[in-house]
Amino acid sequence: MNYKILGGAWITSKGVSLLSETDPISFSPDNKEIDYKAAKKSLDKVPSRWGRFDNYTRCGFIASTLALKDAGLLKDDGTKQSIPVILGSYSDCYTTDRAFWESAEDNSGAFASPNKFSYTLPNVVVGEIAATNKLTGATLTVEEHGEIGTMAIKISKTLGIKDNQPTLIGWSDSCDQFNGALFLVIEGINNLPETSLFELVKTG
Amino acid sequence: MKKSVICYHEIYTALGPNLQETWDRLLECKTAVKPVKRFSCNDIDHKFAATDSRLDDMNHKEQLLFLIEKLTTPIKDKIPKDTVVIWTGAKNNTSALAENDVELKASFFRKAIEKALDLDSEGFEINAACASSNIAVAIASQMIKQNDGKSYLIVSADTVSAFTHWGFASLKALTMSEAKPFDLNRDGLALGDGAVIMHICEEEYANELGLKKSLRVKGWGMANDANHITGPARDGCGLIQSIEKACNEANIDNSKIKAFFSHGTSTRFNDTMELIAANSFFKNSPPPTFSVKGAIGHSLGSAGGIEVALASKIFEEKIIPGTVGLETPEEIGKSFLIKKPTKFEGELILTTNSGFGGVNGALILEAVK
């Protein structure tokens, strides 16, 4: 079986797009801020924890949830799916680390924010994606150094093997250099060549 | 299909600066948990962790580089140049926050290892919270199986920093005194300094290189419980699913597993979840089950790798080290939780880790004869 891209979505400062759209906004993340108030309107259902999410999580959550929708795999009845979620990022939760540290350091931890601390692990974003969309496959984040999503694809080809399901593969960043996220839902991950998510979007 | 094998491995914990000393103290039922001195705990209620005083005067970056040097020095010139490093330290950049250095992240430490060992290949960094090094073992084994590389070096170091200690304290997840995994009176986890290095090789390649072979990963599994980012599903569904996947790969039924080296953090929710999962998966007859975190503390991303290394000692010495801190077991674990060092008979050990983000990893290990 060859690989097949079942759906995809991305978010940048220019807005939100689905892979299946006839005239999508091009995926070109920049350092401009994303208007999350507007972006969350693209979700059918805003999760109850949305207010607690940091921007890194918001970014990844919107793109991944819309990618599942684009692939026809978004369930709203609580049905669990053994879909793996593998995410690559350059700076992951660094901005949130700073925000937590600011809440903690002046008072030797006495007023450290538990909510901010909860988001100071790079993989928490995939935990939110999994918990809200009831995805029970392998979940992981990997540091990206080169082309967007190259490492995420490499790890997916290893970890996704046991779930026998389409894999949700993405890239997300929310930092001084880049703001944006891109997710694809891919079937037959084992047959995917070593490439980047960016290349896959371009070649469709 | 290629086969992988775990060759060299070494650890550093607050209980001992290497595997043998940590093991010896575990068998003496010692604990490294004590009042924290390296940063202020005056304004919080939680003042205990498993810290190594040798690291107290260093900043976080210096601590991690010190541990990397300790672990890599003995294997200089003994690791093939094509080895790929997988770094799994969970929280590496807290010095970067003081220096506002965005480049000081996981890859900084991975590159330091590659430079120290003069390796040709570029490695990578993964994060699956407290299951990170458990899952790195799975990734390396699977990559070798899929003929994607022949030699992997898993390295992880996590030390008790103000960042993690104050953070877990803010979540009320830390103990007020000592970690007591699976105890009715447990009140939270104790963080711990910990580091691990583990060389995983394709078996024929290991033979060619004349490497000593220690353990084999018979099966691995990974699953998310899709519940909450900081709290496990009460029914242990994610942990059960990960163990099932590992058993399926190993092609064994659960009666073959003769010891369960659990995550056992000493938090109320995690430990109860693990006992429920063990009873469910092993049909109310789990094998001897234990945790070492009452002795060495919880070293986050390094925990799983340290536990794999300790499993090699269980096979070697035919002893399960017991659960330091456990006095009054939870009712549902009374029949199978191990308090004191106990004789081990069997060929397979299950070791699991669970973490933030709902992640669960399981490994079934066997000794190489």
Coordinates of C-alpha atoms in Angstrom, one line a residue:
Chain A
M1 CA 0.0 0.0 0.0
N2 CA 1.3 3.5 -0.8
Y3 CA 0.9 6.3 1.6
K4 CA -2.1 8.7 1.3
I5 CA -2.7 12.1 2.8
L6 CA -6.2 12.0 4.1
G7 CA -6.4 15.6 5.2
G8 CA -4.5 18.5 6.6
A9 CA -4.7 22.0 8.1
W10 CA -2.5 24.9 9.1
I11 CA -2.6 28.1 11.0
T12 CA -0.3 31.2 10.6
S13 CA -0.7 34.9 11.3
K14 CA -2.6 35.1 7.9
G15 CA -5.3 32.7 9.1
V16 CA -6.4 29.1 9.0
S17 CA -6.6 26.8 5.9
L18 CA -7.6 23.2 5.2
L19 CA -5.7 21.1 2.7
S20 CA -8.9 20.3 0.8
E21 CA -9.7 23.9 0.2
T22 CA -9.6 24.9 -3.5
D23 CA -7.7 28.1 -2.8
P24 CA -6.0 27.8 0.6
I25 CA -3.8 30.5 2.2
S26 CA -0.2 29.5 1.5
F27 CA 1.6 28.0 4.5
S28 CA 4.3 30.5 5.4
P29 CA 4.8 31.0 9.1
D30 CA 6.3 34.3 10.2
N31 CA 7.0 36.1 13.5
K32 CA 3.7 38.0 13.5
E33 CA 1.1 37.2 16.2
I34 CA -1.8 34.9 15.5
D35 CA -5.3 36.2 16.3
Y36 CA -6.5 33.3 18.4
K37 CA -9.8 34.9 19.1
A38 CA -10.6 34.8 15.4
A39 CA -8.9 31.4 14.8
K40 CA -10.8 29.5 17.4
K41 CA -14.0 30.3 15.5
S42 CA -12.9 27.8 13.0
L43 CA -13.3 25.0 15.6
D44 CA -16.7 23.2 15.7
K45 CA -16.3 23.0 19.4
V46 CA -14.0 25.0 21.6
P47 CA -12.6 22.8 24.4
S48 CA -13.4 23.7 27.9
R49 CA -9.7 24.1 28.8
W50 CA -9.1 26.6 25.9
G51 CA -8.6 29.5 28.4
R52 CA -5.7 27.6 30.0
F53 CA -3.9 26.7 26.8
D54 CA -0.7 28.5 26.1
N55 CA -0.2 29.8 22.5
Y56 CA 2.0 26.8 21.5
T57 CA -0.9 24.6 22.5
R58 CA -3.5 26.7 20.9
C59 CA -1.6 26.7 17.7
G60 CA -1.1 23.0 17.6
F61 CA -4.6 22.3 18.8
I62 CA -6.3 24.3 16.1
A63 CA -4.2 22.8 13.2
S64 CA -4.5 19.2 14.5
T65 CA -8.2 19.3 15.1
L66 CA -8.9 20.9 11.7
A67 CA -6.7 18.3 10.1
L68 CA -8.7 15.5 11.6
K69 CA -11.9 17.2 10.4
D70 CA -10.4 17.6 6.9
A71 CA -9.6 13.9 7.0
G72 CA -13.2 13.0 8.1
L73 CA -11.8 11.6 11.4
L74 CA -13.1 14.1 13.8
K75 CA -15.5 12.4 16.2
D76 CA -17.8 14.3 18.5
D77 CA -19.3 11.4 20.3
G78 CA -16.3 10.5 22.5
T79 CA -15.3 7.5 20.4
K80 CA -11.6 6.6 21.0
Q81 CA -9.4 6.1 18.0
S82 CA -5.9 4.6 18.1
I83 CA -4.4 7.5 16.1
P84 CA -0.8 8.4 16.9
V85 CA 0.1 12.1 17.3
I86 CA 3.7 13.0 16.6
L87 CA 4.7 16.7 16.7
G88 CA 8.0 18.4 15.7
S89 CA 8.9 21.9 17.1
Y90 CA 11.9 24.1 17.1
S91 CA 11.4 26.1 20.3
D92 CA 8.4 24.1 21.7
C93 CA 7.2 25.5 25.1
Y94 CA 10.1 28.0 25.7
T95 CA 7.8 31.0 25.9
T96 CA 5.7 29.3 28.5
D97 CA 8.8 28.2 30.4
R98 CA 9.7 31.9 30.6
A99 CA 6.2 32.9 31.8
F100 CA 6.2 30.2 34.5
W101 CA 9.7 31.2 35.6
E102 CA 8.6 34.8 35.9
S103 CA 5.7 33.7 38.1
A104 CA 8.1 31.7 40.4
E105 CA 11.5 33.2 40.7
D106 CA 10.9 36.4 42.6
N107 CA 9.2 34.6 45.5
S108 CA 11.2 31.4 45.7
G109 CA 8.3 29.4 44.2
A110 CA 5.7 30.7 46.6
F111 CA 3.5 32.1 43.9
A112 CA 4.5 29.8 41.1
S113 CA 1.6 29.3 38.6
P114 CA 0.5 25.7 38.5
N115 CA -1.4 26.3 35.3
K116 CA 1.7 27.7 33.5
F117 CA 3.9 24.8 34.9
S118 CA 1.5 22.3 33.4
Y119 CA 2.4 23.5 30.0
T120 CA 6.2 23.5 30.5
L121 CA 6.7 20.2 28.8
P122 CA 6.9 20.1 25.0
N123 CA 4.6 17.0 24.8
V124 CA 1.7 18.5 26.7
V125 CA 0.3 20.0 23.5
V126 CA -0.1 16.5 22.1
G127 CA -1.7 15.4 25.4
E128 CA -4.4 18.1 24.9
I129 CA -4.9 17.1 21.3
A130 CA -5.2 13.4 22.4
A131 CA -7.5 14.1 25.4
T132 CA -9.9 16.4 23.6
N133 CA -10.1 14.3 20.4
K134 CA -9.9 10.9 22.3
L135 CA -6.8 9.7 20.4
T136 CA -5.0 6.7 22.1
G137 CA -2.1 6.0 19.9
A138 CA 1.5 6.8 20.5
T139 CA 2.1 10.5 21.3
L140 CA 5.4 12.3 21.3
T141 CA 7.3 15.5 20.5
V142 CA 10.6 15.8 18.8
E143 CA 12.9 18.8 18.4
E144 CA 13.1 20.0 14.7
H145 CA 16.3 21.5 13.4
G146 CA 15.8 21.6 9.6
E147 CA 12.9 21.5 7.2
I148 CA 9.5 21.6 9.0
G149 CA 8.3 18.2 10.1
T150 CA 11.3 16.2 8.9
M151 CA 12.0 14.6 12.3
A152 CA 8.3 14.2 13.1
I153 CA 7.9 12.1 9.9
K154 CA 11.0 10.0 10.8
I155 CA 9.7 9.2 14.3
S156 CA 6.2 8.5 13.0
K157 CA 7.5 5.8 10.7
T158 CA 8.8 4.1 13.8
L159 CA 6.3 4.7 16.5
G160 CA 3.2 4.7 14.4
I161 CA 3.8 1.2 13.2
K162 CA 1.8 -0.5 16.0
D163 CA -1.4 1.5 15.8
N164 CA -2.4 0.5 12.3
Q165 CA -4.2 3.7 11.9
P166 CA -3.7 7.0 10.0
T167 CA -1.1 9.1 11.8
L168 CA -1.5 12.8 12.8
I169 CA 1.9 14.4 12.1
G170 CA 2.6 18.0 12.7
W171 CA 4.8 20.9 13.4
S172 CA 4.1 23.8 15.8
D173 CA 5.9 26.8 17.0
S174 CA 5.0 29.9 19.0
C175 CA 8.1 32.0 19.5
D176 CA 9.9 35.2 18.5
Q177 CA 10.9 33.7 15.1
F178 CA 7.9 31.6 14.0
N179 CA 4.2 31.4 14.8
G180 CA 2.3 28.7 13.2
A181 CA 1.3 25.0 13.0
L182 CA 0.8 22.5 10.3
F183 CA -0.7 19.0 10.7
L184 CA -1.4 16.2 8.1
V185 CA -3.3 13.0 8.6
I186 CA -1.4 10.3 6.7
E187 CA -2.3 6.7 6.0
G188 CA 0.3 4.1 5.1
I189 CA 3.0 6.0 7.1
N190 CA 5.5 3.2 6.6
N191 CA 5.6 3.9 2.9
L192 CA 6.2 7.7 3.3
P193 CA 9.6 8.7 1.9
E194 CA 12.0 10.7 4.2
T195 CA 10.7 14.2 3.5
S196 CA 9.3 17.2 5.2
L197 CA 5.7 18.2 6.0
F198 CA 6.3 21.3 4.0
E199 CA 7.2 19.3 0.9
L200 CA 4.2 17.1 1.3
V201 CA 1.9 20.1 1.4
K202 CA 3.4 21.6 -1.7
T203 CA 3.1 18.3 -3.6
G204 CA -0.2 17.5 -2.1
Chain B
M1 CA 14.1 -8.7 10.6
K2 CA 17.1 -7.3 12.5
K3 CA 17.4 -7.8 16.2
S4 CA 18.5 -5.2 18.7
V5 CA 20.4 -5.7 22.0
I6 CA 21.2 -3.4 24.9
C7 CA 25.0 -3.4 25.5
Y8 CA 26.8 -0.9 27.7
H9 CA 24.7 1.0 30.2
E10 CA 25.5 3.2 33.2
I11 CA 23.6 5.4 35.5
Y12 CA 24.1 8.2 38.0
T13 CA 21.6 8.8 40.8
A14 CA 21.5 10.6 44.1
L15 CA 21.8 7.2 45.8
G16 CA 25.1 6.4 44.0
P17 CA 27.3 7.7 41.2
N18 CA 27.0 4.4 39.2
L19 CA 24.8 1.4 38.7
Q20 CA 26.7 -0.9 41.2
E21 CA 26.6 1.6 44.0
T22 CA 23.0 2.6 43.4
W23 CA 22.1 -1.1 43.3
D24 CA 24.0 -1.9 46.6
R25 CA 22.2 0.9 48.4
L26 CA 18.9 -0.1 47.0
L27 CA 19.4 -3.6 48.5
E28 CA 20.2 -1.9 51.8
C29 CA 16.9 -0.2 51.5
K30 CA 18.5 3.3 51.8
T31 CA 17.0 6.5 50.5
A32 CA 18.6 9.6 49.0
V33 CA 15.5 11.8 49.8
K34 CA 16.5 14.6 52.1
P35 CA 15.9 18.3 52.6
V36 CA 16.9 20.4 49.5
K37 CA 19.8 22.7 50.0
R38 CA 20.7 23.9 46.5
F39 CA 17.9 26.5 46.2
S40 CA 15.5 28.0 48.7
C41 CA 12.4 26.1 49.8
N42 CA 11.7 28.5 52.7
D43 CA 8.5 29.9 51.1
I44 CA 7.0 26.5 50.1
D45 CA 5.7 23.6 52.1
H46 CA 7.6 20.9 50.1
K47 CA 11.3 20.8 51.0
F48 CA 12.4 17.2 50.1
A49 CA 14.1 15.7 47.1
A50 CA 16.7 13.1 46.2
T51 CA 19.7 15.3 45.6
D52 CA 23.4 14.6 45.2
S53 CA 25.4 17.1 47.2
R54 CA 28.2 17.0 44.6
L55 CA 25.8 18.9 42.3
D56 CA 24.6 21.5 44.8
D57 CA 27.0 24.3 43.9
M58 CA 26.5 24.1 40.1
N59 CA 23.9 25.8 38.0
H60 CA 21.5 23.5 36.1
K61 CA 23.5 23.7 32.8
E62 CA 26.7 22.8 34.7
Q63 CA 25.0 19.9 36.5
L64 CA 23.9 18.4 33.2
L65 CA 27.3 18.8 31.6
F66 CA 28.9 17.3 34.6
L67 CA 26.7 14.2 34.4
I68 CA 27.2 14.0 30.6
E69 CA 31.0 14.0 31.2
K70 CA 30.7 11.3 34.0
L71 CA 28.7 9.0 31.7
T72 CA 30.6 9.5 28.4
T73 CA 34.2 9.4 29.7
P74 CA 34.3 5.6 30.3
I75 CA 33.1 4.9 26.7
K76 CA 35.3 7.3 24.8
D77 CA 36.7 5.5 21.8
K78 CA 34.6 2.4 22.5
I79 CA 31.4 3.5 20.7
P80 CA 31.2 3.2 16.9
K81 CA 31.3 6.5 15.0
D82 CA 28.0 5.8 13.3
T83 CA 26.2 5.8 16.6
V84 CA 23.1 8.0 16.7
V85 CA 22.4 9.8 20.0
I86 CA 18.9 10.1 21.3
W87 CA 18.7 12.7 24.1
T88 CA 15.7 12.4 26.4
G89 CA 16.2 14.8 29.3
A90 CA 12.8 16.2 30.1
K91 CA 13.7 19.7 31.3
N92 CA 17.0 21.0 30.1
N93 CA 16.8 24.7 29.7
T94 CA 16.2 26.2 33.0
S95 CA 19.6 27.9 33.0
A96 CA 18.6 29.4 29.6
L97 CA 15.8 31.2 31.3
A98 CA 18.1 33.2 33.5
E99 CA 20.4 33.9 30.5
N100 CA 17.5 34.3 28.0
D101 CA 19.4 31.8 25.7
V102 CA 16.9 30.2 23.4
E103 CA 19.6 28.1 21.8
L104 CA 20.3 26.3 25.1
K105 CA 17.9 23.5 24.7
A106 CA 17.8 19.7 24.3
S107 CA 20.0 19.8 21.2
F108 CA 22.7 21.7 23.0
F109 CA 23.3 18.7 25.3
R110 CA 22.9 16.1 22.6
K111 CA 25.6 17.9 20.6
A112 CA 27.9 18.0 23.7
I113 CA 27.6 14.2 23.8
E114 CA 28.3 13.8 20.1
K115 CA 31.4 16.1 20.5
A116 CA 32.6 14.2 23.6
L117 CA 32.4 10.9 21.8
D118 CA 33.5 12.3 18.4
L119 CA 30.5 10.8 16.6
D120 CA 29.8 11.3 12.9
S121 CA 26.0 11.0 12.9
E122 CA 23.6 13.7 14.0
G123 CA 21.1 12.5 16.6
F124 CA 17.8 13.8 17.8
E125 CA 15.8 14.7 20.9
I126 CA 12.5 13.4 21.9
N127 CA 10.1 14.4 24.7
A128 CA 7.4 12.1 26.2
A129 CA 7.6 13.6 29.7
C130 CA 8.4 11.0 32.4
A131 CA 8.3 8.1 29.8
S132 CA 10.9 9.7 27.6
S133 CA 13.8 7.3 28.0
N134 CA 11.5 4.2 28.2
I135 CA 10.2 5.3 24.8
A136 CA 13.7 6.1 23.5
V137 CA 14.6 2.5 24.2
A138 CA 11.5 1.4 22.1
I139 CA 12.4 3.8 19.3
A140 CA 16.0 2.6 19.1
S141 CA 15.0 -1.0 19.1
Q142 CA 12.3 -0.5 16.5
M143 CA 14.6 1.6 14.2
I144 CA 17.2 -1.2 14.3
K145 CA 14.5 -3.7 13.5
Q146 CA 13.4 -1.6 10.5
N147 CA 17.1 -1.5 9.4
D148 CA 17.3 2.3 10.1
G149 CA 20.7 2.5 11.8
K150 CA 22.7 -0.1 13.7
S151 CA 23.9 1.7 16.8
Y152 CA 22.0 4.1 19.1
L153 CA 23.1 5.8 22.3
I154 CA 20.3 6.9 24.6
V155 CA 21.4 9.6 27.0
S156 CA 19.3 11.5 29.6
A157 CA 20.0 13.7 32.6
D158 CA 17.5 15.5 34.8
T159 CA 18.5 17.1 38.0
V160 CA 16.4 18.7 40.8
S161 CA 16.1 22.4 39.8
A162 CA 14.2 25.2 41.3
F163 CA 12.1 25.3 38.1
T164 CA 10.9 21.7 38.4
H165 CA 10.7 21.6 42.2
W166 CA 8.7 24.8 42.6
G167 CA 6.6 23.7 39.6
F168 CA 5.6 20.4 41.1
A169 CA 5.2 22.1 44.5
S170 CA 2.7 24.5 42.9
L171 CA 0.7 21.4 41.6
K172 CA 0.8 20.0 45.2
A173 CA 2.4 16.9 43.7
L174 CA 5.4 16.7 46.0
T175 CA 5.8 14.9 49.3
M176 CA 6.2 16.8 52.6
S177 CA 8.7 14.3 53.9
E178 CA 9.5 11.1 52.0
A179 CA 8.3 9.3 48.9
K180 CA 6.2 6.2 49.7
P181 CA 5.2 4.5 46.5
F182 CA 1.9 2.6 46.7
D183 CA 1.6 3.3 50.4
L184 CA -1.8 4.2 51.9
N185 CA -0.2 7.2 53.5
R186 CA 1.8 8.5 50.6
D187 CA 1.5 12.3 50.0
G188 CA 3.4 12.9 46.8
L189 CA 6.6 12.4 44.8
A190 CA 10.2 13.3 45.6
L191 CA 12.1 14.6 42.6
G192 CA 15.6 13.1 42.1
D193 CA 18.9 13.8 40.4
G194 CA 19.4 11.1 37.7
A195 CA 21.2 10.3 34.5
V196 CA 21.5 7.3 32.2
I197 CA 23.5 6.2 29.2
M198 CA 22.5 3.2 27.2
H199 CA 24.0 1.7 24.1
I200 CA 21.6 -0.2 21.9
C201 CA 23.0 -2.1 18.9
E202 CA 22.0 -4.3 16.1
E203 CA 22.9 -7.8 17.4
E204 CA 25.2 -8.9 14.6
Y205 CA 26.9 -5.5 14.7
A206 CA 27.4 -5.9 18.5
N207 CA 29.0 -9.4 17.8
E208 CA 31.3 -7.9 15.2
L209 CA 32.4 -5.2 17.6
G210 CA 32.8 -7.7 20.4
L211 CA 30.5 -5.8 22.7
K212 CA 29.1 -7.3 25.9
K213 CA 25.4 -7.9 25.6
S214 CA 23.1 -7.4 28.5
L215 CA 19.4 -7.1 27.7
R216 CA 17.0 -7.6 24.9
V217 CA 13.7 -5.7 24.3
K218 CA 11.3 -8.5 23.7
G219 CA 8.4 -6.1 23.2
W220 CA 7.4 -2.4 23.5
G221 CA 4.2 -0.5 23.6
M222 CA 3.1 3.1 23.8
A223 CA -0.4 4.6 24.2
N224 CA -2.1 7.7 25.4
D225 CA -4.9 7.5 27.9
A226 CA -6.7 10.5 26.3
N227 CA -7.8 11.8 29.7
H228 CA -6.0 14.9 31.1
I229 CA -2.6 16.5 30.7
T230 CA -1.6 16.2 34.3
G231 CA -3.8 13.3 35.6
P232 CA -4.0 9.7 34.5
A233 CA -7.2 7.9 33.5
R234 CA -8.4 6.3 36.7
D235 CA -9.0 2.9 35.0
G236 CA -5.4 2.8 33.7
C237 CA -6.6 2.3 30.1
G238 CA -3.5 3.9 28.5
L239 CA -1.1 1.9 30.6
I240 CA -3.0 -1.4 30.0
Q241 CA -3.0 -0.6 26.2
S242 CA 0.7 0.0 26.2
I243 CA 1.4 -3.3 28.1
E244 CA -0.9 -5.2 25.7
K245 CA 1.0 -3.9 22.7
A246 CA 4.3 -4.9 24.3
C247 CA 3.0 -8.4 25.1
N248 CA 1.6 -8.8 21.5
E249 CA 5.0 -8.0 20.1
A250 CA 6.8 -10.3 22.5
N251 CA 4.2 -13.0 21.6
I252 CA 3.7 -14.0 25.2
D253 CA 0.8 -14.3 27.6
N254 CA 0.9 -12.3 30.8
S255 CA 1.9 -15.3 33.0
K256 CA 5.4 -15.2 31.6
I257 CA 6.1 -11.8 33.2
K258 CA 7.7 -12.5 36.6
A259 CA 8.3 -8.9 37.8
F260 CA 6.6 -5.6 37.3
F261 CA 9.1 -2.7 37.6
S262 CA 6.5 0.0 37.9
H263 CA 6.6 3.8 37.6
G264 CA 5.4 4.1 41.2
T265 CA 5.9 7.9 41.8
S266 CA 4.2 8.0 45.1
T267 CA 1.4 10.4 44.0
R268 CA -2.1 9.4 44.9
F269 CA -3.5 9.2 41.4
N270 CA -0.6 7.6 39.6
D271 CA 0.0 4.8 42.0
T272 CA -3.7 3.8 42.3
M273 CA -4.0 3.9 38.5
E274 CA -1.0 1.5 38.2
L275 CA -2.4 -0.9 40.7
I276 CA -5.8 -0.9 38.9
A277 CA -4.0 -1.5 35.6
A278 CA -1.9 -4.3 37.0
N279 CA -4.9 -6.1 38.5
S280 CA -6.8 -5.7 35.3
F281 CA -4.1 -6.8 32.9
F282 CA -2.8 -9.6 35.1
K283 CA -6.4 -10.7 35.9
N284 CA -6.0 -10.1 39.7
S285 CA -2.8 -12.0 39.9
P286 CA 0.0 -9.6 39.1
P287 CA 3.7 -10.6 39.4
P288 CA 5.8 -9.1 42.2
T289 CA 5.5 -5.3 41.7
F290 CA 7.8 -2.6 43.0
S291 CA 9.1 1.0 42.6
V292 CA 12.6 2.5 43.3
K293 CA 11.4 6.1 43.5
G294 CA 11.2 6.1 47.3
A295 CA 15.0 5.5 47.2
I296 CA 16.3 7.5 44.2
G297 CA 13.4 10.0 43.7
H298 CA 11.8 10.7 40.3
S299 CA 14.3 11.8 37.7
L300 CA 11.6 12.7 35.0
G301 CA 13.0 11.9 31.5
S302 CA 15.8 9.8 32.9
A303 CA 13.6 7.6 35.1
G304 CA 12.7 4.9 32.5
G305 CA 16.3 4.4 31.3
I306 CA 17.6 4.2 34.9
E307 CA 15.0 1.5 35.6
V308 CA 16.0 -0.5 32.5
A309 CA 19.6 -0.4 33.7
L310 CA 18.5 -1.6 37.2
A311 CA 16.5 -4.4 35.5
S312 CA 19.8 -5.8 34.3
K313 CA 20.9 -6.1 37.9
I314 CA 17.7 -8.0 38.8
F315 CA 18.5 -10.5 36.1
E316 CA 22.1 -10.7 37.1
E317 CA 21.7 -11.1 40.8
K318 CA 18.2 -12.7 40.8
I319 CA 16.9 -10.2 43.4
I320 CA 14.1 -7.7 43.2
P321 CA 15.2 -4.6 45.2
G322 CA 11.8 -3.9 46.9
T323 CA 10.0 -0.6 47.4
V324 CA 11.8 1.8 49.8
G325 CA 9.2 3.9 51.7
L326 CA 6.3 1.3 51.4
E327 CA 5.0 0.4 54.8
T328 CA 1.2 0.0 54.5
P329 CA 0.3 -1.1 50.9
E330 CA -2.9 -0.1 49.3
E331 CA -5.5 -2.9 49.7
I332 CA -5.6 -3.7 46.0
G333 CA -1.9 -4.2 45.9
K334 CA -1.4 -6.0 49.2
S335 CA -0.9 -9.5 47.6
F336 CA 1.8 -8.5 45.1
L337 CA 3.6 -5.3 46.2
I338 CA 7.2 -6.0 47.3
K339 CA 8.5 -4.0 50.3
K340 CA 11.9 -5.7 50.8
P341 CA 14.5 -7.3 48.5
T342 CA 13.0 -10.6 47.3
K343 CA 14.3 -13.5 45.2
F344 CA 13.6 -13.2 41.5
E345 CA 12.9 -16.2 39.3
G346 CA 11.9 -15.8 35.7
E347 CA 12.9 -14.7 32.3
L348 CA 10.9 -11.5 31.6
I349 CA 10.5 -8.2 33.4
L350 CA 7.9 -5.6 32.6
T351 CA 8.9 -2.0 33.1
T352 CA 6.6 1.0 32.5
N353 CA 6.5 4.7 32.8
S354 CA 3.6 7.2 32.6
G355 CA 3.7 11.0 32.3
F356 CA 2.2 14.4 31.7
G357 CA 0.3 14.6 28.4
G358 CA -1.3 11.2 29.1
V359 CA 1.6 9.2 27.8
N360 CA 2.4 5.6 28.7
G361 CA 5.3 3.4 27.7
A362 CA 5.9 -0.3 28.4
L363 CA 9.0 -2.5 27.8
I364 CA 9.3 -6.2 28.2
L365 CA 12.9 -7.1 28.9
E366 CA 14.9 -10.3 28.9
A367 CA 18.5 -11.1 29.8
V368 CA 20.8 -12.0 27.0
K369 CA 22.2 -15.5 27.9

